[in-house]
XYZ file of N, CA and C in Angstrom:
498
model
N -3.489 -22.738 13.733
C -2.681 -22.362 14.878
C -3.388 -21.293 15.708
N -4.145 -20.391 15.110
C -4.734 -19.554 15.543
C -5.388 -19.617 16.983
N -6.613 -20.924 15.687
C -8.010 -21.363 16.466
C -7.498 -22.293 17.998
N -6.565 -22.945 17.825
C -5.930 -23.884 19.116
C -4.994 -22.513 19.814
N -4.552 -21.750 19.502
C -3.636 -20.536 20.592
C -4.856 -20.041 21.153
N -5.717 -19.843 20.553
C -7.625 -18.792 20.892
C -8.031 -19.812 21.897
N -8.397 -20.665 21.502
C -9.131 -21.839 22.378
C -8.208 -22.200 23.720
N -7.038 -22.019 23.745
C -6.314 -22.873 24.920
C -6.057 -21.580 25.897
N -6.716 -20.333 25.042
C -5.963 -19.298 26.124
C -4.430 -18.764 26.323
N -4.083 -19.218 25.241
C -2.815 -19.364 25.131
C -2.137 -18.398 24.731
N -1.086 -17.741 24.930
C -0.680 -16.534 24.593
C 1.437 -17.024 23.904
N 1.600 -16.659 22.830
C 2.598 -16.720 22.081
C 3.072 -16.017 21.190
N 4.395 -16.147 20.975
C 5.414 -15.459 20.524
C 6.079 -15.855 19.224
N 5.499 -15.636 17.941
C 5.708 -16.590 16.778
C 6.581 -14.968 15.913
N 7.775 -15.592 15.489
C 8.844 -15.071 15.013
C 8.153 -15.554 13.097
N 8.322 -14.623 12.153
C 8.111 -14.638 10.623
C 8.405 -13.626 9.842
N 8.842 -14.380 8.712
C 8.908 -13.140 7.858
C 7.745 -13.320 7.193
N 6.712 -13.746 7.186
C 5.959 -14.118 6.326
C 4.246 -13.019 7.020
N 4.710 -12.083 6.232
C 3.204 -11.129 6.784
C 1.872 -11.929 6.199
N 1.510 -12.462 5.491
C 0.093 -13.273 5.615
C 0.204 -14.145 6.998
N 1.023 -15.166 7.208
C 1.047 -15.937 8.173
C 1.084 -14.885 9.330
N 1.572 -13.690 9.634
C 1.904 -13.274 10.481
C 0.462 -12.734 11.220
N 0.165 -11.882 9.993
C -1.813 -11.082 10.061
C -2.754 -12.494 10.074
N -2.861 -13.757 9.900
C -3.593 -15.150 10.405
C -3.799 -15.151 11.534
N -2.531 -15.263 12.409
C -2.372 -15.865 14.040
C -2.127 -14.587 14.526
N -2.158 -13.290 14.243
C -1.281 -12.371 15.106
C -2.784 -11.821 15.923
N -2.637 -11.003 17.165
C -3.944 -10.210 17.558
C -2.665 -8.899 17.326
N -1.360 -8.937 17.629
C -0.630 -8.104 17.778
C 0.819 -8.346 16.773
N 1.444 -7.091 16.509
C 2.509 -7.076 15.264
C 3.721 -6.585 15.888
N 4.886 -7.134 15.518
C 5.857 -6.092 16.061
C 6.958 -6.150 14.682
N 7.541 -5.158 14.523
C 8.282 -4.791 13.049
C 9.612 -4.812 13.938
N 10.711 -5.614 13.548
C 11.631 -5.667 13.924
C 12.807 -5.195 12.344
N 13.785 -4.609 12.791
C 14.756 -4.085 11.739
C 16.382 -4.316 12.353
N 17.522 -5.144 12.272
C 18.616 -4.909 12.755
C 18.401 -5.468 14.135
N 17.490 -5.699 14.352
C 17.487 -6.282 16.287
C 16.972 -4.968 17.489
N 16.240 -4.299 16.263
C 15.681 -2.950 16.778
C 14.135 -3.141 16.822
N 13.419 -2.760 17.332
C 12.277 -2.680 17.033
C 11.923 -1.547 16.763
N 11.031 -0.854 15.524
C 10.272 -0.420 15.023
C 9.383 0.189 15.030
N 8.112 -1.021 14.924
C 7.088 -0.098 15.093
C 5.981 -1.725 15.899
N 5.434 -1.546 16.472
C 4.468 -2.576 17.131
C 2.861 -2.218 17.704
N 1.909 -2.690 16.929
C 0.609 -2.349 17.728
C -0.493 -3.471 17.159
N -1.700 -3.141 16.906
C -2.347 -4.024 16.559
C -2.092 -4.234 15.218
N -3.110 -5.081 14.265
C -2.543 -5.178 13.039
C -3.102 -4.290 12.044
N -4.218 -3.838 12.765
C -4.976 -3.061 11.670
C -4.018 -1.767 11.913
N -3.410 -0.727 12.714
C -2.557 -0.033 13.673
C -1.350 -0.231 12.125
N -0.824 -1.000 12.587
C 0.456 -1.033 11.815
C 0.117 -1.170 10.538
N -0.806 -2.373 9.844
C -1.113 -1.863 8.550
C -1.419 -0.914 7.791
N -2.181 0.056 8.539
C -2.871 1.485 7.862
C -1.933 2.761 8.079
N -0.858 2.527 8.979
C -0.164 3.505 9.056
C 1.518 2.991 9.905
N 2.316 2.444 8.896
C 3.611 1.839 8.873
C 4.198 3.571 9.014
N 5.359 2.924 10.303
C 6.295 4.274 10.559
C 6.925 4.269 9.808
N 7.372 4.044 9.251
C 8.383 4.731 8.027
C 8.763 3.495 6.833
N 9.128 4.373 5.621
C 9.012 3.505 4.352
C 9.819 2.213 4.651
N 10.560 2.323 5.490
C 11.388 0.901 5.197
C 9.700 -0.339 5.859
N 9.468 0.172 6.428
C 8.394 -0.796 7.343
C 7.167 -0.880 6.222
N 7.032 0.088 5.653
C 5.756 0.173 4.714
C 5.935 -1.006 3.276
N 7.378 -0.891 2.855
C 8.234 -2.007 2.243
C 7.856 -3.454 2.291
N 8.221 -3.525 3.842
C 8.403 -4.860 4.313
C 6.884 -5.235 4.530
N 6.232 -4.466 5.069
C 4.423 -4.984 4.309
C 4.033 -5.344 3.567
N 4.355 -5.012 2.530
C 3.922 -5.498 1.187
C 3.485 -4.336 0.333
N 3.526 -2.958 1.101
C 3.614 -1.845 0.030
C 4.702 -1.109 -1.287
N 4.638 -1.520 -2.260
C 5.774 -1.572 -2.799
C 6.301 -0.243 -3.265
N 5.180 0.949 -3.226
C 5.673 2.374 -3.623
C 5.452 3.205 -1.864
N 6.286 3.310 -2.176
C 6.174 4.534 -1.171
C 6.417 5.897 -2.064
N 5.715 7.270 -1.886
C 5.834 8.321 -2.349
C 5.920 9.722 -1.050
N 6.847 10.899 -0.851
C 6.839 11.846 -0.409
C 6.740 13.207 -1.324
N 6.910 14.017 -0.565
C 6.536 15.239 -0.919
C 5.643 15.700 -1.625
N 5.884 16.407 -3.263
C 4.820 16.608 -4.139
C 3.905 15.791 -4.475
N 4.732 14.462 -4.327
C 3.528 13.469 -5.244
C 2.917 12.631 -4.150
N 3.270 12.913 -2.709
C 2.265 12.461 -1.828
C 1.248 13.684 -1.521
N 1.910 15.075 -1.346
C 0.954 15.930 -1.249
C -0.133 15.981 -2.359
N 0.343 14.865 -3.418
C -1.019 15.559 -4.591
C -2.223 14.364 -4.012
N -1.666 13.052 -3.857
C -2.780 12.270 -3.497
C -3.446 12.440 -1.874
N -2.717 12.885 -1.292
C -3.232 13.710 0.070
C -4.629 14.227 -0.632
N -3.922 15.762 -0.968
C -5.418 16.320 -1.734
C -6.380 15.654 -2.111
N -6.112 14.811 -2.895
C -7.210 13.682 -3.430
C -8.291 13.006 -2.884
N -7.385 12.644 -1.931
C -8.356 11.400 -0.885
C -8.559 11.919 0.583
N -8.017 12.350 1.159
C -8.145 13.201 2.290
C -7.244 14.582 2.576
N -8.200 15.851 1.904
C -7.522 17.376 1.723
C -7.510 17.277 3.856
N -6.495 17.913 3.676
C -6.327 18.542 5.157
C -5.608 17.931 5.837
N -5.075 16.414 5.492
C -4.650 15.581 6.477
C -2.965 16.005 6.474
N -2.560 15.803 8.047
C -1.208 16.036 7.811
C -0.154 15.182 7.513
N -0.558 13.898 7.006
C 0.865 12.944 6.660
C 1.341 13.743 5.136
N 2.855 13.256 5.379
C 3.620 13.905 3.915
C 4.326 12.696 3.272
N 4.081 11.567 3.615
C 4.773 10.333 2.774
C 3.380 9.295 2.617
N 3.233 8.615 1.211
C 2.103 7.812 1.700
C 2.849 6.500 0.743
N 2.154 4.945 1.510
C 2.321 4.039 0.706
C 1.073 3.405 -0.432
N 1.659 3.050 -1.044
C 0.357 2.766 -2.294
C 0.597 1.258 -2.451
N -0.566 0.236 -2.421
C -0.481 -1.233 -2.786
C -0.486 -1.017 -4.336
N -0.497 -2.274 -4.811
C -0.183 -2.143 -6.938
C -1.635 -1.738 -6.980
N -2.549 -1.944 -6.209
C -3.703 -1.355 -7.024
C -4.596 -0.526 -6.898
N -3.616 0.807 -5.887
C -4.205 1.848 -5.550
C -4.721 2.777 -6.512
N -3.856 2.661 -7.573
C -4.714 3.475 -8.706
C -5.380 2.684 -9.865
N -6.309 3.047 -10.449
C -7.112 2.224 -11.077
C -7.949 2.851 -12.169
N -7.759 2.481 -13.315
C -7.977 2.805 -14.586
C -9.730 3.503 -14.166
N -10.002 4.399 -14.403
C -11.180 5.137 -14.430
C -11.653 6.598 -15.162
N -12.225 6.367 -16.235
C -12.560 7.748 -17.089
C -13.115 8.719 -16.250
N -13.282 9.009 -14.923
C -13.749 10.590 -14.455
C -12.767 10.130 -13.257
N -11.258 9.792 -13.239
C -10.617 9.371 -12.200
C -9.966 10.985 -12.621
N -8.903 11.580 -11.267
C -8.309 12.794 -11.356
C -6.697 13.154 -11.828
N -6.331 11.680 -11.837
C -5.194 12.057 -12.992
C -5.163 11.541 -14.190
N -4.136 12.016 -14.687
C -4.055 11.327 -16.280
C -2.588 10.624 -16.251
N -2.786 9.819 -16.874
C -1.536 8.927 -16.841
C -1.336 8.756 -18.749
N 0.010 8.068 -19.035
C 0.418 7.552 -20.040
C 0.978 5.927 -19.772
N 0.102 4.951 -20.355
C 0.493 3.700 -20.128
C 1.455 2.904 -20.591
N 2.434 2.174 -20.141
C 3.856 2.589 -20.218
C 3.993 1.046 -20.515
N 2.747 -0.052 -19.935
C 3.024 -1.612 -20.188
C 1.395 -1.855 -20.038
N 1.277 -3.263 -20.290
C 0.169 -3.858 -20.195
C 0.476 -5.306 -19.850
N -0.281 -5.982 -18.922
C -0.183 -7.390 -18.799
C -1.782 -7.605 -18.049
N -2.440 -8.681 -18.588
C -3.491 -9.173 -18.464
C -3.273 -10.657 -18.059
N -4.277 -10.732 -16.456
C -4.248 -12.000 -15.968
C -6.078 -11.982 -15.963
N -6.043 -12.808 -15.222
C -8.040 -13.874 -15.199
C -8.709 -12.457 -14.389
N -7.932 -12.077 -13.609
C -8.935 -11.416 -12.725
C -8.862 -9.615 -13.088
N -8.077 -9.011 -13.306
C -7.628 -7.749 -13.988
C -6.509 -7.514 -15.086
N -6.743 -6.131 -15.485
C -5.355 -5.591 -16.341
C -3.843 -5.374 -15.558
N -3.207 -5.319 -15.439
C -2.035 -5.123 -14.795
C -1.409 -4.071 -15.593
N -1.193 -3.061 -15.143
C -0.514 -1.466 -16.085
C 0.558 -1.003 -15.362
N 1.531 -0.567 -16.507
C 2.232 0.270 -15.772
C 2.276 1.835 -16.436
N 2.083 2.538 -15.574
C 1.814 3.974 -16.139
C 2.693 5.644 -15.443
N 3.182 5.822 -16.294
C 3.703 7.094 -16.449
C 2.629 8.248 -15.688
N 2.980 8.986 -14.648
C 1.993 9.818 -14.088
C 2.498 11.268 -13.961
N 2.443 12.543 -14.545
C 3.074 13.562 -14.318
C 2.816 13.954 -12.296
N 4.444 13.882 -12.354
C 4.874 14.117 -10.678
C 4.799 12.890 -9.674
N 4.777 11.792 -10.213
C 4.593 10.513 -9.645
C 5.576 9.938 -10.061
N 5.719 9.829 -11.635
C 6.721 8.953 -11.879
C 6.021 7.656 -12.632
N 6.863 6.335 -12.876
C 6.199 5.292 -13.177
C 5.913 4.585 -11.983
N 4.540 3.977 -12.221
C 3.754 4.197 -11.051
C 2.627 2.267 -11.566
N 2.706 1.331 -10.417
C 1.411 0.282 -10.921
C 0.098 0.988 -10.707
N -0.495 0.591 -11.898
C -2.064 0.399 -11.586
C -2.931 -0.656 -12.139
N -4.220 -0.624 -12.577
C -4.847 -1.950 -12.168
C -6.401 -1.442 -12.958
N -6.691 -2.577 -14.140
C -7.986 -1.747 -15.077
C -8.315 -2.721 -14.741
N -10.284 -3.022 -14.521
C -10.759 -4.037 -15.044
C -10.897 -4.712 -15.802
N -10.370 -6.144 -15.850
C -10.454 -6.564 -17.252
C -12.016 -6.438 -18.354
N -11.283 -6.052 -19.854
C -11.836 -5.411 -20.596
C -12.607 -6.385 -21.862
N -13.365 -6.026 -22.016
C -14.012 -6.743 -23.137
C -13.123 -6.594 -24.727
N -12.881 -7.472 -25.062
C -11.696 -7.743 -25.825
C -11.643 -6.573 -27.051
N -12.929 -5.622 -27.288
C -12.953 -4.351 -28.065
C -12.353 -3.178 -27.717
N -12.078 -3.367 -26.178
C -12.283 -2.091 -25.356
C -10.256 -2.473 -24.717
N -9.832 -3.107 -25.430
C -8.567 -3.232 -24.242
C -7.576 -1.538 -24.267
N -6.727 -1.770 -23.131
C -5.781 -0.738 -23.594
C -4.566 -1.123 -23.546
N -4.283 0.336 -24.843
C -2.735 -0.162 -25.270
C -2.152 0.555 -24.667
N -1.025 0.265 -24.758
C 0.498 1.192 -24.723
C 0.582 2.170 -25.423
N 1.004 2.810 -24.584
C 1.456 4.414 -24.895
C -0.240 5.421 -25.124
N -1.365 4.974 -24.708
C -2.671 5.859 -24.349
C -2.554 6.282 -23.189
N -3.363 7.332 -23.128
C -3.595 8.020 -22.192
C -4.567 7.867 -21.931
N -4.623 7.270 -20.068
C -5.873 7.255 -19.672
C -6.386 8.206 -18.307
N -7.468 8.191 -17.646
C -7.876 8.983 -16.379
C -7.704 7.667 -15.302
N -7.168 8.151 -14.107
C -6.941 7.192 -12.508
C -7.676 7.718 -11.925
N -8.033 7.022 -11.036
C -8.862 7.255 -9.570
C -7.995 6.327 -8.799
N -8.109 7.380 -7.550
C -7.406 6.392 -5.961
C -8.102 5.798 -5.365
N -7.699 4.468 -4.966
C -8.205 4.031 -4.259
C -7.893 4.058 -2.469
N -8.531 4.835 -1.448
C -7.901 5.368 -0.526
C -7.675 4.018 0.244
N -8.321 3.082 0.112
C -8.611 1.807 1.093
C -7.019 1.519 0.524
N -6.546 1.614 -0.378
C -4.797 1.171 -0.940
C -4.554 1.698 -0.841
N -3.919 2.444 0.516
C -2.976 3.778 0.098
C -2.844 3.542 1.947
N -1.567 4.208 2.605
C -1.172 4.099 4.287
C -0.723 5.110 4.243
N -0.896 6.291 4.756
C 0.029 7.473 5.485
C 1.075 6.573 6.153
N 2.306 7.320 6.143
C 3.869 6.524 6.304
C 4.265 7.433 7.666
N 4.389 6.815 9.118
C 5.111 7.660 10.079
C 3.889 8.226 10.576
N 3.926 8.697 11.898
C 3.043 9.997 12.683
C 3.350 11.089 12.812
N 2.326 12.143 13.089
C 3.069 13.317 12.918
C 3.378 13.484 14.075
N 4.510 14.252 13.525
C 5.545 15.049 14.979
C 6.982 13.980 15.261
N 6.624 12.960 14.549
C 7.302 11.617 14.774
C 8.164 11.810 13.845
N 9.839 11.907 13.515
C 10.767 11.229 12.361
C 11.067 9.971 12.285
N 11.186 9.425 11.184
C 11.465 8.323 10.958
C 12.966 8.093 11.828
N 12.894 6.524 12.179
C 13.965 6.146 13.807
C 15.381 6.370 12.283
């Protein structure tokens, strides 16, 4: 649909709930809520920085975090910056021995391509993260404690500053 809207010059107005289909054909996004609009710009625009958690949600970010436990990954990945809410994809944090927190692993599920964890984080809460899958000597269990690293490329400052959520 894209390549024939591109080619014909064509300019359209395609209604979805479906954000893959939407980021395919879109050059432009608009976040609609209640018959309100939101938030609207390009896609990279709205992906990297959703106005507020309900919008960060409906992306496909499934944690949103404020205050302490956004100010700690602030520090982390970019000290100085002024957002105070951030969203995290499932595999923003990621099992790593010189990573800067410590977690307690709370589940385990293993598919083809990674570990799937769920982990206990002091000031976070229970929290997804994401190990490389492990050579069958090396797996981890439940209830260890391991070290995270962020991944900043998974992670959206939530809202602009000076801006409240609508």
């Amino acid at each position: 649909l894209r390549t024939i809207l591109t080619t014909a010059g064509t300019t359209a107005v395609m209604v979805t709930h479906d954000q893959e289909e939407a980021f395919a054909v879109a050059d432009r996004i608009a976040v609609m809520r209640d018959g309100v609009l939101v938030q609207e710009g390009t896609l990279a625009d709205v992906w990297r920085r959703p106005r507020d958690a309900w919008t960060a949600r409906f992306l496909g970010y499934p944690t949103v975090l404020d205050g302490r436990a956004a100010g700690r990954l602030r520090d982390i990945v970019e000290p100085g910056a002024a957002w105070d809410t951030v969203a995290l994809r499932r595999s923003a944090l990621r099992a790593d021995d010189s990573g800067p927190l410590e977690a307690t692993v709370t589940a385990v599920r293993a598919t083809p391509e990674l570990t799937r964890l769920d982990v206990a984080v002091p000031a976070f809460g229970e929290q997804a993260a994401v190990a490389a899958v492990a050579d069958p000597g090396a797996e981890i269990a439940t209830g260890t404690t391991i070290r995270l690293a962020v991944d900043a490329t998974r992670l959206a400052p939530v809202g602009r500053p000076g801006h409240p959520d609508p």
